[in-house]
């Protein structure tokens, strides 16, 4: 693989928002965006082509954006929203892999904390030391969670 992260023109000069197109040998395989604010909140959206998932590409891109935002806007809370959205139109049921896994685990009786931290994002939060969570909204089309250290 020959991965490149191409910063888009949407990125802000003050460092509060960054956006990258991810390519492999000049073929787009995904995108990631991240934003931070003065309250220490970090928001990110990532979408990796299904043929490139489970190879560490998403986490590497996430760390890149996290580190960039954290330099100018120190991160205290990671705000995650697992949704059904047009960005996931090529995914099963048009939903993020996190929402799909969360709902399936829930149907199988997995305890909430184990369920959250078994998702791809949950595993990333553990690696980053964000081991506290609060579900702030939950229904069949969205789970919104705040992670803290």
mmCIF file with all atom_site columns, C-alpha atoms in Angstrom, residues 20-139:
data_model
loop_
_atom_site.group_PDB
_atom_site.id
_atom_site.type_symbol
_atom_site.label_atom_id
_atom_site.label_alt_id
_atom_site.label_comp_id
_atom_site.label_asym_id
_atom_site.label_entity_id
_atom_site.label_seq_id
_atom_site.pdbx_PDB_ins_code
_atom_site.Cartn_x
_atom_site.Cartn_y
_atom_site.Cartn_z
_atom_site.occupancy
_atom_site.B_iso_or_equiv
_atom_site.pdbx_formal_charge
_atom_site.auth_seq_id
_atom_site.auth_comp_id
_atom_site.auth_asym_id
_atom_site.auth_atom_id
_atom_site.pdbx_PDB_model_num
ATOM 1   C CA . UNK A 1 20  ? -8.082  14.674  4.681  1.00 0.00 ? 20  UNK A CA 1
ATOM 2   C CA . UNK A 1 21  ? -8.766  12.532  1.684  1.00 0.00 ? 21  UNK A CA 1
ATOM 3   C CA . UNK A 1 22  ? -6.980  9.190   2.077  1.00 0.00 ? 22  UNK A CA 1
ATOM 4   C CA . UNK A 1 23  ? -5.573  7.598   -1.056 1.00 0.00 ? 23  UNK A CA 1
ATOM 5   C CA . UNK A 1 24  ? -3.741  4.408   -1.948 1.00 0.00 ? 24  UNK A CA 1
ATOM 6   C CA . UNK A 1 25  ? -1.724  4.703   -5.158 1.00 0.00 ? 25  UNK A CA 1
ATOM 7   C CA . UNK A 1 26  ? -3.800  7.806   -6.053 1.00 0.00 ? 26  UNK A CA 1
ATOM 8   C CA . UNK A 1 27  ? -7.115  5.962   -5.593 1.00 0.00 ? 27  UNK A CA 1
ATOM 9   C CA . UNK A 1 28  ? -9.405  7.449   -2.954 1.00 0.00 ? 28  UNK A CA 1
ATOM 10  C CA . UNK A 1 29  ? -10.065 4.893   -0.214 1.00 0.00 ? 29  UNK A CA 1
ATOM 11  C CA . UNK A 1 30  ? -11.586 7.135   2.442  1.00 0.00 ? 30  UNK A CA 1
ATOM 12  C CA . UNK A 1 31  ? -11.805 10.441  4.181  1.00 0.00 ? 31  UNK A CA 1
ATOM 13  C CA . UNK A 1 32  ? -11.523 11.768  7.690  1.00 0.00 ? 32  UNK A CA 1
ATOM 14  C CA . UNK A 1 33  ? -12.363 15.049  9.303  1.00 0.00 ? 33  UNK A CA 1
ATOM 15  C CA . UNK A 1 34  ? -11.909 16.282  12.829 1.00 0.00 ? 34  UNK A CA 1
ATOM 16  C CA . UNK A 1 35  ? -12.753 19.376  14.822 1.00 0.00 ? 35  UNK A CA 1
ATOM 17  C CA . UNK A 1 36  ? -11.889 20.738  18.226 1.00 0.00 ? 36  UNK A CA 1
ATOM 18  C CA . UNK A 1 37  ? -13.062 23.645  20.321 1.00 0.00 ? 37  UNK A CA 1
ATOM 19  C CA . UNK A 1 38  ? -12.123 25.710  23.362 1.00 0.00 ? 38  UNK A CA 1
ATOM 20  C CA . UNK A 1 39  ? -14.250 23.460  25.619 1.00 0.00 ? 39  UNK A CA 1
ATOM 21  C CA . UNK A 1 40  ? -11.858 20.558  24.905 1.00 0.00 ? 40  UNK A CA 1
ATOM 22  C CA . UNK A 1 41  ? -14.337 18.639  22.767 1.00 0.00 ? 41  UNK A CA 1
ATOM 23  C CA . UNK A 1 42  ? -13.164 16.631  19.772 1.00 0.00 ? 42  UNK A CA 1
ATOM 24  C CA . UNK A 1 43  ? -15.455 15.494  16.960 1.00 0.00 ? 43  UNK A CA 1
ATOM 25  C CA . UNK A 1 44  ? -14.451 13.275  14.062 1.00 0.00 ? 44  UNK A CA 1
ATOM 26  C CA . UNK A 1 45  ? -16.032 11.512  11.103 1.00 0.00 ? 45  UNK A CA 1
ATOM 27  C CA . UNK A 1 46  ? -14.177 8.795   9.287  1.00 0.00 ? 46  UNK A CA 1
ATOM 28  C CA . UNK A 1 47  ? -15.188 6.649   6.364  1.00 0.00 ? 47  UNK A CA 1
ATOM 29  C CA . UNK A 1 48  ? -12.875 3.976   4.953  1.00 0.00 ? 48  UNK A CA 1
ATOM 30  C CA . UNK A 1 49  ? -13.765 1.884   1.893  1.00 0.00 ? 49  UNK A CA 1
ATOM 31  C CA . UNK A 1 50  ? -14.835 -1.574  3.083  1.00 0.00 ? 50  UNK A CA 1
ATOM 32  C CA . UNK A 1 51  ? -11.991 -3.231  1.124  1.00 0.00 ? 51  UNK A CA 1
ATOM 33  C CA . UNK A 1 52  ? -9.506  -1.320  3.310  1.00 0.00 ? 52  UNK A CA 1
ATOM 34  C CA . UNK A 1 53  ? -11.142 -1.807  6.697  1.00 0.00 ? 53  UNK A CA 1
ATOM 35  C CA . UNK A 1 54  ? -9.592  -3.875  9.501  1.00 0.00 ? 54  UNK A CA 1
ATOM 36  C CA . UNK A 1 55  ? -6.062  -2.971  8.372  1.00 0.00 ? 55  UNK A CA 1
ATOM 37  C CA . UNK A 1 56  ? -5.358  -0.194  10.876 1.00 0.00 ? 56  UNK A CA 1
ATOM 38  C CA . UNK A 1 57  ? -5.828  2.562   8.289  1.00 0.00 ? 57  UNK A CA 1
ATOM 39  C CA . UNK A 1 58  ? -8.760  4.165   10.103 1.00 0.00 ? 58  UNK A CA 1
ATOM 40  C CA . UNK A 1 59  ? -6.987  4.258   13.462 1.00 0.00 ? 59  UNK A CA 1
ATOM 41  C CA . UNK A 1 60  ? -3.815  5.686   11.928 1.00 0.00 ? 60  UNK A CA 1
ATOM 42  C CA . UNK A 1 61  ? -5.872  8.436   10.242 1.00 0.00 ? 61  UNK A CA 1
ATOM 43  C CA . UNK A 1 62  ? -7.784  9.069   13.472 1.00 0.00 ? 62  UNK A CA 1
ATOM 44  C CA . UNK A 1 63  ? -4.559  9.486   15.464 1.00 0.00 ? 63  UNK A CA 1
ATOM 45  C CA . UNK A 1 64  ? -3.217  11.880  12.827 1.00 0.00 ? 64  UNK A CA 1
ATOM 46  C CA . UNK A 1 65  ? -6.282  14.130  13.093 1.00 0.00 ? 65  UNK A CA 1
ATOM 47  C CA . UNK A 1 66  ? -6.538  13.737  16.905 1.00 0.00 ? 66  UNK A CA 1
ATOM 48  C CA . UNK A 1 67  ? -2.890  14.783  17.370 1.00 0.00 ? 67  UNK A CA 1
ATOM 49  C CA . UNK A 1 68  ? -3.261  17.755  15.033 1.00 0.00 ? 68  UNK A CA 1
ATOM 50  C CA . UNK A 1 69  ? -6.345  19.106  16.821 1.00 0.00 ? 69  UNK A CA 1
ATOM 51  C CA . UNK A 1 70  ? -4.918  18.347  20.280 1.00 0.00 ? 70  UNK A CA 1
ATOM 52  C CA . UNK A 1 71  ? -1.913  20.623  19.620 1.00 0.00 ? 71  UNK A CA 1
ATOM 53  C CA . UNK A 1 72  ? -4.061  23.766  19.530 1.00 0.00 ? 72  UNK A CA 1
ATOM 54  C CA . UNK A 1 73  ? -7.243  22.615  21.258 1.00 0.00 ? 73  UNK A CA 1
ATOM 55  C CA . UNK A 1 74  ? -6.329  20.210  24.086 1.00 0.00 ? 74  UNK A CA 1
ATOM 56  C CA . UNK A 1 75  ? -8.817  17.340  24.048 1.00 0.00 ? 75  UNK A CA 1
ATOM 57  C CA . UNK A 1 76  ? -10.741 16.434  27.215 1.00 0.00 ? 76  UNK A CA 1
ATOM 58  C CA . UNK A 1 77  ? -13.878 14.868  25.715 1.00 0.00 ? 77  UNK A CA 1
ATOM 59  C CA . UNK A 1 78  ? -14.327 12.851  22.543 1.00 0.00 ? 78  UNK A CA 1
ATOM 60  C CA . UNK A 1 79  ? -17.845 13.241  21.192 1.00 0.00 ? 79  UNK A CA 1
ATOM 61  C CA . UNK A 1 80  ? -18.944 10.282  19.080 1.00 0.00 ? 80  UNK A CA 1
ATOM 62  C CA . UNK A 1 81  ? -22.124 9.893   17.094 1.00 0.00 ? 81  UNK A CA 1
ATOM 63  C CA . UNK A 1 82  ? -22.833 6.517   15.551 1.00 0.00 ? 82  UNK A CA 1
ATOM 64  C CA . UNK A 1 83  ? -25.519 7.063   12.921 1.00 0.00 ? 83  UNK A CA 1
ATOM 65  C CA . UNK A 1 84  ? -27.394 6.122   9.840  1.00 0.00 ? 84  UNK A CA 1
ATOM 66  C CA . UNK A 1 85  ? -26.133 8.713   7.376  1.00 0.00 ? 85  UNK A CA 1
ATOM 67  C CA . UNK A 1 86  ? -25.531 9.309   3.657  1.00 0.00 ? 86  UNK A CA 1
ATOM 68  C CA . UNK A 1 87  ? -21.783 9.116   4.337  1.00 0.00 ? 87  UNK A CA 1
ATOM 69  C CA . UNK A 1 88  ? -22.330 5.412   5.077  1.00 0.00 ? 88  UNK A CA 1
ATOM 70  C CA . UNK A 1 89  ? -24.416 4.734   1.972  1.00 0.00 ? 89  UNK A CA 1
ATOM 71  C CA . UNK A 1 90  ? -22.117 1.879   0.938  1.00 0.00 ? 90  UNK A CA 1
ATOM 72  C CA . UNK A 1 91  ? -22.240 0.252   4.376  1.00 0.00 ? 91  UNK A CA 1
ATOM 73  C CA . UNK A 1 92  ? -24.806 -2.318  5.558  1.00 0.00 ? 92  UNK A CA 1
ATOM 74  C CA . UNK A 1 93  ? -28.159 -0.609  6.210  1.00 0.00 ? 93  UNK A CA 1
ATOM 75  C CA . UNK A 1 94  ? -26.468 2.776   5.574  1.00 0.00 ? 94  UNK A CA 1
ATOM 76  C CA . UNK A 1 95  ? -25.149 2.827   9.124  1.00 0.00 ? 95  UNK A CA 1
ATOM 77  C CA . UNK A 1 96  ? -21.739 3.277   10.651 1.00 0.00 ? 96  UNK A CA 1
ATOM 78  C CA . UNK A 1 97  ? -19.896 0.081   11.559 1.00 0.00 ? 97  UNK A CA 1
ATOM 79  C CA . UNK A 1 98  ? -20.038 1.199   15.207 1.00 0.00 ? 98  UNK A CA 1
ATOM 80  C CA . UNK A 1 99  ? -23.831 1.559   15.223 1.00 0.00 ? 99  UNK A CA 1
ATOM 81  C CA . UNK A 1 100 ? -24.285 -1.763  13.429 1.00 0.00 ? 100 UNK A CA 1
ATOM 82  C CA . UNK A 1 101 ? -22.056 -3.582  15.922 1.00 0.00 ? 101 UNK A CA 1
ATOM 83  C CA . UNK A 1 102 ? -23.617 -1.802  18.916 1.00 0.00 ? 102 UNK A CA 1
ATOM 84  C CA . UNK A 1 103 ? -27.179 -2.724  17.889 1.00 0.00 ? 103 UNK A CA 1
ATOM 85  C CA . UNK A 1 104 ? -26.225 -6.340  17.116 1.00 0.00 ? 104 UNK A CA 1
ATOM 86  C CA . UNK A 1 105 ? -24.400 -6.718  20.431 1.00 0.00 ? 105 UNK A CA 1
ATOM 87  C CA . UNK A 1 106 ? -27.375 -5.207  22.240 1.00 0.00 ? 106 UNK A CA 1
ATOM 88  C CA . UNK A 1 107 ? -29.724 -7.774  20.628 1.00 0.00 ? 107 UNK A CA 1
ATOM 89  C CA . UNK A 1 108 ? -27.364 -10.494 21.859 1.00 0.00 ? 108 UNK A CA 1
ATOM 90  C CA . UNK A 1 109 ? -27.541 -9.244  25.435 1.00 0.00 ? 109 UNK A CA 1
ATOM 91  C CA . UNK A 1 110 ? -24.005 -7.829  25.699 1.00 0.00 ? 110 UNK A CA 1
ATOM 92  C CA . UNK A 1 111 ? -23.672 -5.493  28.691 1.00 0.00 ? 111 UNK A CA 1
ATOM 93  C CA . UNK A 1 112 ? -23.561 -1.782  27.790 1.00 0.00 ? 112 UNK A CA 1
ATOM 94  C CA . UNK A 1 113 ? -19.937 -1.109  28.749 1.00 0.00 ? 113 UNK A CA 1
ATOM 95  C CA . UNK A 1 114 ? -18.648 -4.275  27.058 1.00 0.00 ? 114 UNK A CA 1
ATOM 96  C CA . UNK A 1 115 ? -20.772 -3.437  24.021 1.00 0.00 ? 115 UNK A CA 1
ATOM 97  C CA . UNK A 1 116 ? -19.428 0.123   23.691 1.00 0.00 ? 116 UNK A CA 1
ATOM 98  C CA . UNK A 1 117 ? -15.780 -0.856  24.127 1.00 0.00 ? 117 UNK A CA 1
ATOM 99  C CA . UNK A 1 118 ? -16.035 -3.776  21.692 1.00 0.00 ? 118 UNK A CA 1
ATOM 100 C CA . UNK A 1 119 ? -16.837 -1.441  18.782 1.00 0.00 ? 119 UNK A CA 1
ATOM 101 C CA . UNK A 1 120 ? -14.008 -0.114  16.583 1.00 0.00 ? 120 UNK A CA 1
ATOM 102 C CA . UNK A 1 121 ? -14.301 3.330   18.191 1.00 0.00 ? 121 UNK A CA 1
ATOM 103 C CA . UNK A 1 122 ? -14.529 1.828   21.668 1.00 0.00 ? 122 UNK A CA 1
ATOM 104 C CA . UNK A 1 123 ? -11.261 -0.032  21.076 1.00 0.00 ? 123 UNK A CA 1
ATOM 105 C CA . UNK A 1 124 ? -9.644  3.210   19.886 1.00 0.00 ? 124 UNK A CA 1
ATOM 106 C CA . UNK A 1 125 ? -10.874 5.051   22.985 1.00 0.00 ? 125 UNK A CA 1
ATOM 107 C CA . UNK A 1 126 ? -9.274  2.390   25.188 1.00 0.00 ? 126 UNK A CA 1
ATOM 108 C CA . UNK A 1 127 ? -5.957  2.778   23.332 1.00 0.00 ? 127 UNK A CA 1
ATOM 109 C CA . UNK A 1 128 ? -6.128  6.560   23.814 1.00 0.00 ? 128 UNK A CA 1
ATOM 110 C CA . UNK A 1 129 ? -6.927  6.247   27.531 1.00 0.00 ? 129 UNK A CA 1
ATOM 111 C CA . UNK A 1 130 ? -10.553 7.447   27.270 1.00 0.00 ? 130 UNK A CA 1
ATOM 112 C CA . UNK A 1 131 ? -12.102 4.836   29.551 1.00 0.00 ? 131 UNK A CA 1
ATOM 113 C CA . UNK A 1 132 ? -15.127 6.730   30.875 1.00 0.00 ? 132 UNK A CA 1
ATOM 114 C CA . UNK A 1 133 ? -18.266 7.051   28.777 1.00 0.00 ? 133 UNK A CA 1
ATOM 115 C CA . UNK A 1 134 ? -21.703 8.600   28.920 1.00 0.00 ? 134 UNK A CA 1
ATOM 116 C CA . UNK A 1 135 ? -24.465 7.840   26.437 1.00 0.00 ? 135 UNK A CA 1
ATOM 117 C CA . UNK A 1 136 ? -26.172 11.184  25.809 1.00 0.00 ? 136 UNK A CA 1
ATOM 118 C CA . UNK A 1 137 ? -28.628 9.985   23.150 1.00 0.00 ? 137 UNK A CA 1
ATOM 119 C CA . UNK A 1 138 ? -29.675 6.527   22.074 1.00 0.00 ? 138 UNK A CA 1
ATOM 120 C CA . UNK A 1 139 ? -32.256 5.191   19.619 1.00 0.00 ? 139 UNK A CA 1
#
